[in-house]
Amino acid sequence: MKKGILTLGSLLIGVVVIAQVNVTIDKRTQFQTVEGFGGNIEYYTSSDRSQDAVISDKHANDIVNDLGATIFRHLIDGSMEIVNDNNDPSNTDLTKYNIRRPANTEACQGNVHYPLDVAASSFKKVKSLVAANTDTAKLYTTVFSPQYWTKYVSCIFGLDGVWNRMATDEEEKAKGGTLGVGGVKDFKDEFAEFSYAYMKLMENQGVKVDAYSIQNEPAFPEPYSSCVYEAASYGAVFKRVGQKFRAN
């Protein structure tokens, strides 16, 4: 018992010593500006709600007037483009993209994203409530997985951190040139087209997207719709998407 008490006492003394750190804060220097408070317009799991339904008046009122949210997130994945629109990333056929959640598709191909038309209607609903409070609503978008056919695993899901990735020249280089199962090619341009198509489809529904993230949690695999990136590949994809946006 005495030995245990002495050990604990030593640990406590060590913690006190480590905690004695002086921090100087200059309040005159501003590093960040808070632009708003975030909330989701998506439904997840509930017996009376569906991913295919526009949010209810109660839900909209709760997140705007109770929670105080002014920034709203829309998640998307490869469900928007189950089949390549035309194999030409420089020629975008918007009629081939899904604004609804596709039915009768395999889970790996993508059937889980929050439909674009539903997201647009839901955002318009919360936007009007935010405007009534003399504030401005913003819509931020995050990709959870690129199109399944751009990935080594040919699936929007994947816990394998080695292969749950979009195939790019940079990923190939990181893997020592191995082509994976079935062979691959570089899909940066196809993903940039996918990103551009999303922005245009939302614009066509009267919604301006304020921020676009090319990947949710890119550093590790998840069992849900996800994708992992090598740093070089992430940077190259990010740059290509930016180039596509500027060119159009």
PDB file of C-alpha atoms in Angstrom:
ATOM      1  CA  MET A   1       0.000   0.000   0.000  1.00  0.00           C
ATOM      2  CA  LYS A   2       2.771   2.441   0.886  1.00  0.00           C
ATOM      3  CA  LYS A   3       4.520   1.729  -2.379  1.00  0.00           C
ATOM      4  CA  GLY A   4       1.361   2.482  -4.313  1.00  0.00           C
ATOM      5  CA  ILE A   5       0.810   5.762  -2.477  1.00  0.00           C
ATOM      6  CA  LEU A   6       4.378   6.904  -3.061  1.00  0.00           C
ATOM      7  CA  THR A   7       4.115   6.132  -6.788  1.00  0.00           C
ATOM      8  CA  LEU A   8       0.876   8.082  -7.065  1.00  0.00           C
ATOM      9  CA  GLY A   9       2.380  10.972  -5.165  1.00  0.00           C
ATOM     10  CA  SER A  10       5.340  11.078  -7.530  1.00  0.00           C
ATOM     11  CA  LEU A  11       3.015  11.130 -10.513  1.00  0.00           C
ATOM     12  CA  LEU A  12       0.988  13.982  -9.060  1.00  0.00           C
ATOM     13  CA  ILE A  13       4.121  16.023  -8.420  1.00  0.00           C
ATOM     14  CA  GLY A  14       5.224  15.449 -12.011  1.00  0.00           C
ATOM     15  CA  VAL A  15       1.884  16.644 -13.376  1.00  0.00           C
ATOM     16  CA  VAL A  16       2.053  19.849 -11.340  1.00  0.00           C
ATOM     17  CA  VAL A  17       5.519  20.643 -12.665  1.00  0.00           C
ATOM     18  CA  ILE A  18       4.550  19.996 -16.294  1.00  0.00           C
ATOM     19  CA  ALA A  19       1.404  22.141 -15.953  1.00  0.00           C
ATOM     20  CA  GLN A  20       3.409  25.243 -14.991  1.00  0.00           C
ATOM     21  CA  VAL A  21       3.718  26.818 -18.423  1.00  0.00           C
ATOM     22  CA  ASN A  22       3.453  30.541 -19.117  1.00  0.00           C
ATOM     23  CA  VAL A  23       1.387  31.568 -22.144  1.00  0.00           C
ATOM     24  CA  THR A  24       1.303  35.133 -23.406  1.00  0.00           C
ATOM     25  CA  ILE A  25      -1.719  36.246 -25.443  1.00  0.00           C
ATOM     26  CA  ASP A  26      -1.725  39.491 -27.380  1.00  0.00           C
ATOM     27  CA  LYS A  27      -5.412  40.393 -27.751  1.00  0.00           C
ATOM     28  CA  ARG A  28      -4.544  43.124 -30.230  1.00  0.00           C
ATOM     29  CA  THR A  29      -3.605  40.551 -32.892  1.00  0.00           C
ATOM     30  CA  GLN A  30      -6.485  38.826 -34.684  1.00  0.00           C
ATOM     31  CA  PHE A  31      -5.793  35.500 -36.363  1.00  0.00           C
ATOM     32  CA  GLN A  32      -9.285  34.248 -37.206  1.00  0.00           C
ATOM     33  CA  THR A  33     -12.729  35.547 -38.083  1.00  0.00           C
ATOM     34  CA  VAL A  34     -15.785  33.462 -37.244  1.00  0.00           C
ATOM     35  CA  GLU A  35     -18.156  33.534 -40.216  1.00  0.00           C
ATOM     36  CA  GLY A  36     -21.026  31.592 -38.718  1.00  0.00           C
ATOM     37  CA  PHE A  37     -22.218  28.598 -36.747  1.00  0.00           C
ATOM     38  CA  GLY A  38     -22.634  25.256 -38.491  1.00  0.00           C
ATOM     39  CA  GLY A  39     -25.450  22.742 -38.705  1.00  0.00           C
ATOM     40  CA  ASN A  40     -26.604  19.906 -40.964  1.00  0.00           C
ATOM     41  CA  ILE A  41     -29.597  20.040 -43.274  1.00  0.00           C
ATOM     42  CA  GLU A  42     -29.386  16.271 -43.856  1.00  0.00           C
ATOM     43  CA  TYR A  43     -31.487  13.682 -42.092  1.00  0.00           C
ATOM     44  CA  TYR A  44     -29.694  10.633 -40.831  1.00  0.00           C
ATOM     45  CA  THR A  45     -31.584   7.876 -39.012  1.00  0.00           C
ATOM     46  CA  SER A  46     -35.128   8.379 -37.765  1.00  0.00           C
ATOM     47  CA  SER A  47     -38.375   6.482 -38.131  1.00  0.00           C
ATOM     48  CA  ASP A  48     -40.256   9.482 -39.516  1.00  0.00           C
ATOM     49  CA  ARG A  49     -37.588  11.043 -41.714  1.00  0.00           C
ATOM     50  CA  SER A  50     -36.014  10.153 -45.028  1.00  0.00           C
ATOM     51  CA  GLN A  51     -32.938  11.239 -46.943  1.00  0.00           C
ATOM     52  CA  ASP A  52     -35.342  11.840 -49.816  1.00  0.00           C
ATOM     53  CA  ALA A  53     -37.482  14.344 -47.898  1.00  0.00           C
ATOM     54  CA  VAL A  54     -37.020  18.086 -47.545  1.00  0.00           C
ATOM     55  CA  ILE A  55     -36.426  18.999 -43.922  1.00  0.00           C
ATOM     56  CA  SER A  56     -39.544  19.760 -41.928  1.00  0.00           C
ATOM     57  CA  ASP A  57     -40.524  23.222 -40.748  1.00  0.00           C
ATOM     58  CA  LYS A  58     -39.768  22.115 -37.179  1.00  0.00           C
ATOM     59  CA  HIS A  59     -36.292  20.845 -38.071  1.00  0.00           C
ATOM     60  CA  ALA A  60     -35.512  24.051 -39.959  1.00  0.00           C
ATOM     61  CA  ASN A  61     -36.741  26.210 -37.074  1.00  0.00           C
ATOM     62  CA  ASP A  62     -34.797  24.142 -34.520  1.00  0.00           C
ATOM     63  CA  ILE A  63     -31.430  24.465 -36.254  1.00  0.00           C
ATOM     64  CA  VAL A  64     -31.860  28.133 -37.213  1.00  0.00           C
ATOM     65  CA  ASN A  65     -33.799  29.769 -34.389  1.00  0.00           C
ATOM     66  CA  ASP A  66     -32.914  27.398 -31.534  1.00  0.00           C
ATOM     67  CA  LEU A  67     -29.387  26.235 -32.421  1.00  0.00           C
ATOM     68  CA  GLY A  68     -28.519  29.451 -34.248  1.00  0.00           C
ATOM     69  CA  ALA A  69     -26.926  27.863 -37.307  1.00  0.00           C
ATOM     70  CA  THR A  70     -26.077  29.995 -40.346  1.00  0.00           C
ATOM     71  CA  ILE A  71     -23.722  27.612 -42.223  1.00  0.00           C
ATOM     72  CA  PHE A  72     -25.107  24.330 -43.537  1.00  0.00           C
ATOM     73  CA  ARG A  73     -23.372  21.238 -44.903  1.00  0.00           C
ATOM     74  CA  HIS A  74     -24.327  19.060 -47.829  1.00  0.00           C
ATOM     75  CA  LEU A  75     -22.472  15.760 -48.207  1.00  0.00           C
ATOM     76  CA  ILE A  76     -22.091  14.133 -51.614  1.00  0.00           C
ATOM     77  CA  ASP A  77     -20.413  11.058 -53.056  1.00  0.00           C
ATOM     78  CA  GLY A  78     -20.063   9.123 -56.301  1.00  0.00           C
ATOM     79  CA  SER A  79     -23.809   8.432 -56.325  1.00  0.00           C
ATOM     80  CA  MET A  80     -24.091  11.570 -58.421  1.00  0.00           C
ATOM     81  CA  GLU A  81     -22.258   9.860 -61.314  1.00  0.00           C
ATOM     82  CA  ILE A  82     -22.827   6.095 -61.245  1.00  0.00           C
ATOM     83  CA  VAL A  83     -21.831   5.838 -64.908  1.00  0.00           C
ATOM     84  CA  ASN A  84     -19.247   8.109 -66.537  1.00  0.00           C
ATOM     85  CA  ASP A  85     -21.199  10.784 -68.400  1.00  0.00           C
ATOM     86  CA  ASN A  86     -19.227  10.449 -71.661  1.00  0.00           C
ATOM     87  CA  ASN A  87     -15.590   9.548 -70.902  1.00  0.00           C
ATOM     88  CA  ASP A  88     -14.567  13.086 -71.864  1.00  0.00           C
ATOM     89  CA  PRO A  89     -13.842  15.272 -68.813  1.00  0.00           C
ATOM     90  CA  SER A  90     -13.668  18.364 -71.023  1.00  0.00           C
ATOM     91  CA  ASN A  91     -17.272  17.886 -72.207  1.00  0.00           C
ATOM     92  CA  THR A  92     -19.735  17.723 -69.310  1.00  0.00           C
ATOM     93  CA  ASP A  93     -23.190  16.262 -69.989  1.00  0.00           C
ATOM     94  CA  LEU A  94     -25.237  17.414 -66.999  1.00  0.00           C
ATOM     95  CA  THR A  95     -28.197  15.268 -68.082  1.00  0.00           C
ATOM     96  CA  LYS A  96     -26.226  12.139 -67.136  1.00  0.00           C
ATOM     97  CA  TYR A  97     -25.766  13.150 -63.482  1.00  0.00           C
ATOM     98  CA  ASN A  98     -28.148  12.128 -60.708  1.00  0.00           C
ATOM     99  CA  ILE A  99     -29.783  14.930 -58.759  1.00  0.00           C
ATOM    100  CA  ARG A 100     -31.948  12.333 -57.032  1.00  0.00           C
ATOM    101  CA  ARG A 101     -30.634   9.444 -54.944  1.00  0.00           C
ATOM    102  CA  PRO A 102     -30.313   6.637 -57.507  1.00  0.00           C
ATOM    103  CA  ALA A 103     -32.567   3.645 -56.990  1.00  0.00           C
ATOM    104  CA  ASN A 104     -31.732  -0.010 -57.596  1.00  0.00           C
ATOM    105  CA  THR A 105     -27.991   0.503 -57.497  1.00  0.00           C
ATOM    106  CA  GLU A 106     -25.475  -1.575 -55.605  1.00  0.00           C
ATOM    107  CA  ALA A 107     -24.287  -0.033 -52.358  1.00  0.00           C
ATOM    108  CA  CYS A 108     -20.696   0.004 -53.607  1.00  0.00           C
ATOM    109  CA  GLN A 109     -21.712   2.074 -56.621  1.00  0.00           C
ATOM    110  CA  GLY A 110     -23.303   4.661 -54.363  1.00  0.00           C
ATOM    111  CA  ASN A 111     -26.863   5.036 -53.178  1.00  0.00           C
ATOM    112  CA  VAL A 112     -26.434   6.932 -49.938  1.00  0.00           C
ATOM    113  CA  HIS A 113     -25.858  10.576 -50.777  1.00  0.00           C
ATOM    114  CA  TYR A 114     -28.321  13.300 -49.849  1.00  0.00           C
ATOM    115  CA  PRO A 115     -30.103  14.141 -53.152  1.00  0.00           C
ATOM    116  CA  LEU A 116     -29.105  17.412 -54.755  1.00  0.00           C
ATOM    117  CA  ASP A 117     -32.656  18.582 -55.375  1.00  0.00           C
ATOM    118  CA  VAL A 118     -33.636  17.803 -51.776  1.00  0.00           C
ATOM    119  CA  ALA A 119     -30.553  19.595 -50.457  1.00  0.00           C
ATOM    120  CA  ALA A 120     -31.336  22.638 -52.604  1.00  0.00           C
ATOM    121  CA  SER A 121     -34.922  22.823 -51.329  1.00  0.00           C
ATOM    122  CA  SER A 122     -33.836  22.283 -47.726  1.00  0.00           C
ATOM    123  CA  PHE A 123     -31.188  24.978 -47.976  1.00  0.00           C
ATOM    124  CA  LYS A 124     -33.672  27.452 -49.433  1.00  0.00           C
ATOM    125  CA  LYS A 125     -35.947  26.798 -46.461  1.00  0.00           C
ATOM    126  CA  VAL A 126     -33.271  27.484 -43.831  1.00  0.00           C
ATOM    127  CA  LYS A 127     -31.900  30.386 -45.880  1.00  0.00           C
ATOM    128  CA  SER A 128     -35.221  32.209 -45.654  1.00  0.00           C
ATOM    129  CA  LEU A 129     -35.297  31.740 -41.893  1.00  0.00           C
ATOM    130  CA  VAL A 130     -31.728  33.004 -41.537  1.00  0.00           C
ATOM    131  CA  ALA A 131     -32.570  36.015 -43.708  1.00  0.00           C
ATOM    132  CA  ALA A 132     -35.537  36.792 -41.435  1.00  0.00           C
ATOM    133  CA  ASN A 133     -32.971  37.121 -38.643  1.00  0.00           C
ATOM    134  CA  THR A 134     -31.078  39.652 -40.798  1.00  0.00           C
ATOM    135  CA  ASP A 135     -28.197  37.212 -41.319  1.00  0.00           C
ATOM    136  CA  THR A 136     -26.763  35.389 -44.333  1.00  0.00           C
ATOM    137  CA  ALA A 137     -26.941  31.612 -44.806  1.00  0.00           C
ATOM    138  CA  LYS A 138     -24.048  29.744 -46.433  1.00  0.00           C
ATOM    139  CA  LEU A 139     -23.833  26.270 -47.938  1.00  0.00           C
ATOM    140  CA  TYR A 140     -20.660  24.219 -47.552  1.00  0.00           C
ATOM    141  CA  THR A 141     -20.171  20.918 -49.378  1.00  0.00           C
ATOM    142  CA  THR A 142     -17.974  17.934 -48.559  1.00  0.00           C
ATOM    143  CA  VAL A 143     -17.243  14.973 -50.828  1.00  0.00           C
ATOM    144  CA  PHE A 144     -17.323  11.695 -48.888  1.00  0.00           C
ATOM    145  CA  SER A 145     -16.111   9.573 -51.804  1.00  0.00           C
ATOM    146  CA  PRO A 146     -15.385  10.164 -55.484  1.00  0.00           C
ATOM    147  CA  GLN A 147     -17.116   7.995 -58.080  1.00  0.00           C
ATOM    148  CA  TYR A 148     -16.661   4.286 -57.340  1.00  0.00           C
ATOM    149  CA  TRP A 149     -15.154   3.643 -60.783  1.00  0.00           C
ATOM    150  CA  THR A 150     -12.291   6.061 -60.083  1.00  0.00           C
ATOM    151  CA  LYS A 151     -11.096   4.084 -57.040  1.00  0.00           C
ATOM    152  CA  TYR A 152      -8.840   1.062 -56.652  1.00  0.00           C
ATOM    153  CA  VAL A 153     -11.510  -0.718 -54.579  1.00  0.00           C
ATOM    154  CA  SER A 154     -14.288   0.061 -57.115  1.00  0.00           C
ATOM    155  CA  CYS A 155     -16.502   1.007 -54.206  1.00  0.00           C
ATOM    156  CA  ILE A 156     -17.469   4.187 -52.364  1.00  0.00           C
ATOM    157  CA  PHE A 157     -16.751   2.323 -49.109  1.00  0.00           C
ATOM    158  CA  GLY A 158     -13.533   0.723 -47.965  1.00  0.00           C
ATOM    159  CA  LEU A 159     -11.699   0.130 -44.694  1.00  0.00           C
ATOM    160  CA  ASP A 160      -8.522  -0.797 -46.569  1.00  0.00           C
ATOM    161  CA  GLY A 161      -6.416   2.339 -46.257  1.00  0.00           C
ATOM    162  CA  VAL A 162      -4.037   1.118 -48.983  1.00  0.00           C
ATOM    163  CA  TRP A 163      -6.632   0.734 -51.742  1.00  0.00           C
ATOM    164  CA  ASN A 164      -9.606   2.876 -50.639  1.00  0.00           C
ATOM    165  CA  ARG A 165      -8.193   5.660 -52.792  1.00  0.00           C
ATOM    166  CA  MET A 166      -8.822   7.426 -56.066  1.00  0.00           C
ATOM    167  CA  ALA A 167      -6.324   6.342 -58.707  1.00  0.00           C
ATOM    168  CA  THR A 168      -4.000   9.167 -59.734  1.00  0.00           C
ATOM    169  CA  ASP A 169      -0.489   9.391 -61.132  1.00  0.00           C
ATOM    170  CA  GLU A 170       0.648  10.538 -57.696  1.00  0.00           C
ATOM    171  CA  GLU A 171      -0.921   7.506 -55.973  1.00  0.00           C
ATOM    172  CA  GLU A 172       0.696   5.223 -58.548  1.00  0.00           C
ATOM    173  CA  LYS A 173       4.083   6.764 -57.840  1.00  0.00           C
ATOM    174  CA  ALA A 174       3.568   6.340 -54.098  1.00  0.00           C
ATOM    175  CA  LYS A 175       2.717   2.669 -54.669  1.00  0.00           C
ATOM    176  CA  GLY A 176       5.828   2.059 -56.708  1.00  0.00           C
ATOM    177  CA  GLY A 177       3.975   1.832 -59.993  1.00  0.00           C
ATOM    178  CA  THR A 178       1.671  -1.058 -59.095  1.00  0.00           C
ATOM    179  CA  LEU A 179      -1.640  -0.932 -60.950  1.00  0.00           C
ATOM    180  CA  GLY A 180      -3.837  -2.688 -58.406  1.00  0.00           C
ATOM    181  CA  VAL A 181      -6.679  -5.000 -59.404  1.00  0.00           C
ATOM    182  CA  GLY A 182      -7.717  -4.670 -63.039  1.00  0.00           C
ATOM    183  CA  GLY A 183      -5.387  -1.789 -63.887  1.00  0.00           C
ATOM    184  CA  VAL A 184      -6.080   1.915 -63.437  1.00  0.00           C
ATOM    185  CA  LYS A 185      -5.601   5.297 -64.984  1.00  0.00           C
ATOM    186  CA  ASP A 186      -5.382   8.822 -63.631  1.00  0.00           C
ATOM    187  CA  PHE A 187      -8.819  10.179 -62.674  1.00  0.00           C
ATOM    188  CA  LYS A 188      -8.009  13.735 -61.577  1.00  0.00           C
ATOM    189  CA  ASP A 189      -9.737  15.258 -64.590  1.00  0.00           C
ATOM    190  CA  GLU A 190     -12.827  13.078 -64.198  1.00  0.00           C
ATOM    191  CA  PHE A 191     -13.134  14.089 -60.554  1.00  0.00           C
ATOM    192  CA  ALA A 192     -12.636  17.763 -61.439  1.00  0.00           C
ATOM    193  CA  GLU A 193     -15.477  17.400 -63.945  1.00  0.00           C
ATOM    194  CA  PHE A 194     -17.598  15.714 -61.249  1.00  0.00           C
ATOM    195  CA  SER A 195     -16.919  18.662 -58.926  1.00  0.00           C
ATOM    196  CA  TYR A 196     -17.766  21.194 -61.626  1.00  0.00           C
ATOM    197  CA  ALA A 197     -20.980  19.318 -62.478  1.00  0.00           C
ATOM    198  CA  TYR A 198     -22.062  19.495 -58.838  1.00  0.00           C
ATOM    199  CA  MET A 199     -21.594  23.251 -58.718  1.00  0.00           C
ATOM    200  CA  LYS A 200     -23.533  23.712 -61.970  1.00  0.00           C
ATOM    201  CA  LEU A 201     -26.381  21.400 -60.928  1.00  0.00           C
ATOM    202  CA  MET A 202     -26.842  23.278 -57.653  1.00  0.00           C
ATOM    203  CA  GLU A 203     -26.629  26.600 -59.488  1.00  0.00           C
ATOM    204  CA  ASN A 204     -29.342  25.395 -61.879  1.00  0.00           C
ATOM    205  CA  GLN A 205     -31.569  24.852 -58.844  1.00  0.00           C
ATOM    206  CA  GLY A 206     -30.988  28.378 -57.617  1.00  0.00           C
ATOM    207  CA  VAL A 207     -28.431  27.616 -54.931  1.00  0.00           C
ATOM    208  CA  LYS A 208     -24.974  29.161 -54.606  1.00  0.00           C
ATOM    209  CA  VAL A 209     -22.389  26.898 -52.986  1.00  0.00           C
ATOM    210  CA  ASP A 210     -20.058  28.930 -50.783  1.00  0.00           C
ATOM    211  CA  ALA A 211     -17.368  26.323 -50.069  1.00  0.00           C
ATOM    212  CA  TYR A 212     -16.363  22.985 -51.576  1.00  0.00           C
ATOM    213  CA  SER A 213     -14.177  20.378 -49.873  1.00  0.00           C
ATOM    214  CA  ILE A 214     -12.773  17.670 -52.141  1.00  0.00           C
ATOM    215  CA  GLN A 215     -12.672  15.045 -49.369  1.00  0.00           C
ATOM    216  CA  ASN A 216     -14.039  14.402 -45.898  1.00  0.00           C
ATOM    217  CA  GLU A 217     -11.394  12.962 -43.514  1.00  0.00           C
ATOM    218  CA  PRO A 218      -8.744  12.161 -46.167  1.00  0.00           C
ATOM    219  CA  ALA A 219      -6.079  10.737 -43.851  1.00  0.00           C
ATOM    220  CA  PHE A 220      -7.686   7.432 -42.787  1.00  0.00           C
ATOM    221  CA  PRO A 221     -10.303   4.941 -44.074  1.00  0.00           C
ATOM    222  CA  GLU A 222     -13.844   4.720 -42.741  1.00  0.00           C
ATOM    223  CA  PRO A 223     -16.512   2.005 -43.102  1.00  0.00           C
ATOM    224  CA  TYR A 224     -18.923   4.514 -44.622  1.00  0.00           C
ATOM    225  CA  SER A 225     -18.508   6.421 -47.894  1.00  0.00           C
ATOM    226  CA  SER A 226     -14.880   7.561 -47.725  1.00  0.00           C
ATOM    227  CA  CYS A 227     -11.542   7.933 -49.503  1.00  0.00           C
ATOM    228  CA  VAL A 228      -7.900   8.206 -48.433  1.00  0.00           C
ATOM    229  CA  TYR A 229      -5.260  10.369 -50.146  1.00  0.00           C
ATOM    230  CA  GLU A 230      -1.499  10.511 -50.209  1.00  0.00           C
ATOM    231  CA  ALA A 231      -0.465  14.122 -49.581  1.00  0.00           C
ATOM    232  CA  ALA A 232       0.887  14.550 -53.107  1.00  0.00           C
ATOM    233  CA  SER A 233      -2.266  13.094 -54.639  1.00  0.00           C
ATOM    234  CA  TYR A 234      -4.537  15.288 -52.504  1.00  0.00           C
ATOM    235  CA  GLY A 235      -2.622  18.401 -53.516  1.00  0.00           C
ATOM    236  CA  ALA A 236      -2.720  17.476 -57.205  1.00  0.00           C
ATOM    237  CA  VAL A 237      -6.471  16.746 -57.136  1.00  0.00           C
ATOM    238  CA  PHE A 238      -7.140  19.948 -55.212  1.00  0.00           C
ATOM    239  CA  LYS A 239      -5.199  21.938 -57.794  1.00  0.00           C
ATOM    240  CA  ARG A 240      -6.957  20.278 -60.749  1.00  0.00           C
ATOM    241  CA  VAL A 241     -10.411  21.008 -59.274  1.00  0.00           C
ATOM    242  CA  GLY A 242      -9.419  24.653 -58.758  1.00  0.00           C
ATOM    243  CA  GLN A 243      -8.239  24.872 -62.372  1.00  0.00           C
ATOM    244  CA  LYS A 244     -11.547  23.427 -63.575  1.00  0.00           C
ATOM    245  CA  PHE A 245     -13.538  25.930 -61.543  1.00  0.00           C
ATOM    246  CA  ARG A 246     -11.509  28.879 -62.814  1.00  0.00           C
ATOM    247  CA  ALA A 247     -11.711  27.719 -66.436  1.00  0.00           C
ATOM    248  CA  ASN A 248     -15.497  27.531 -66.240  1.00  0.00           C
TER     249      ASN A 248
END
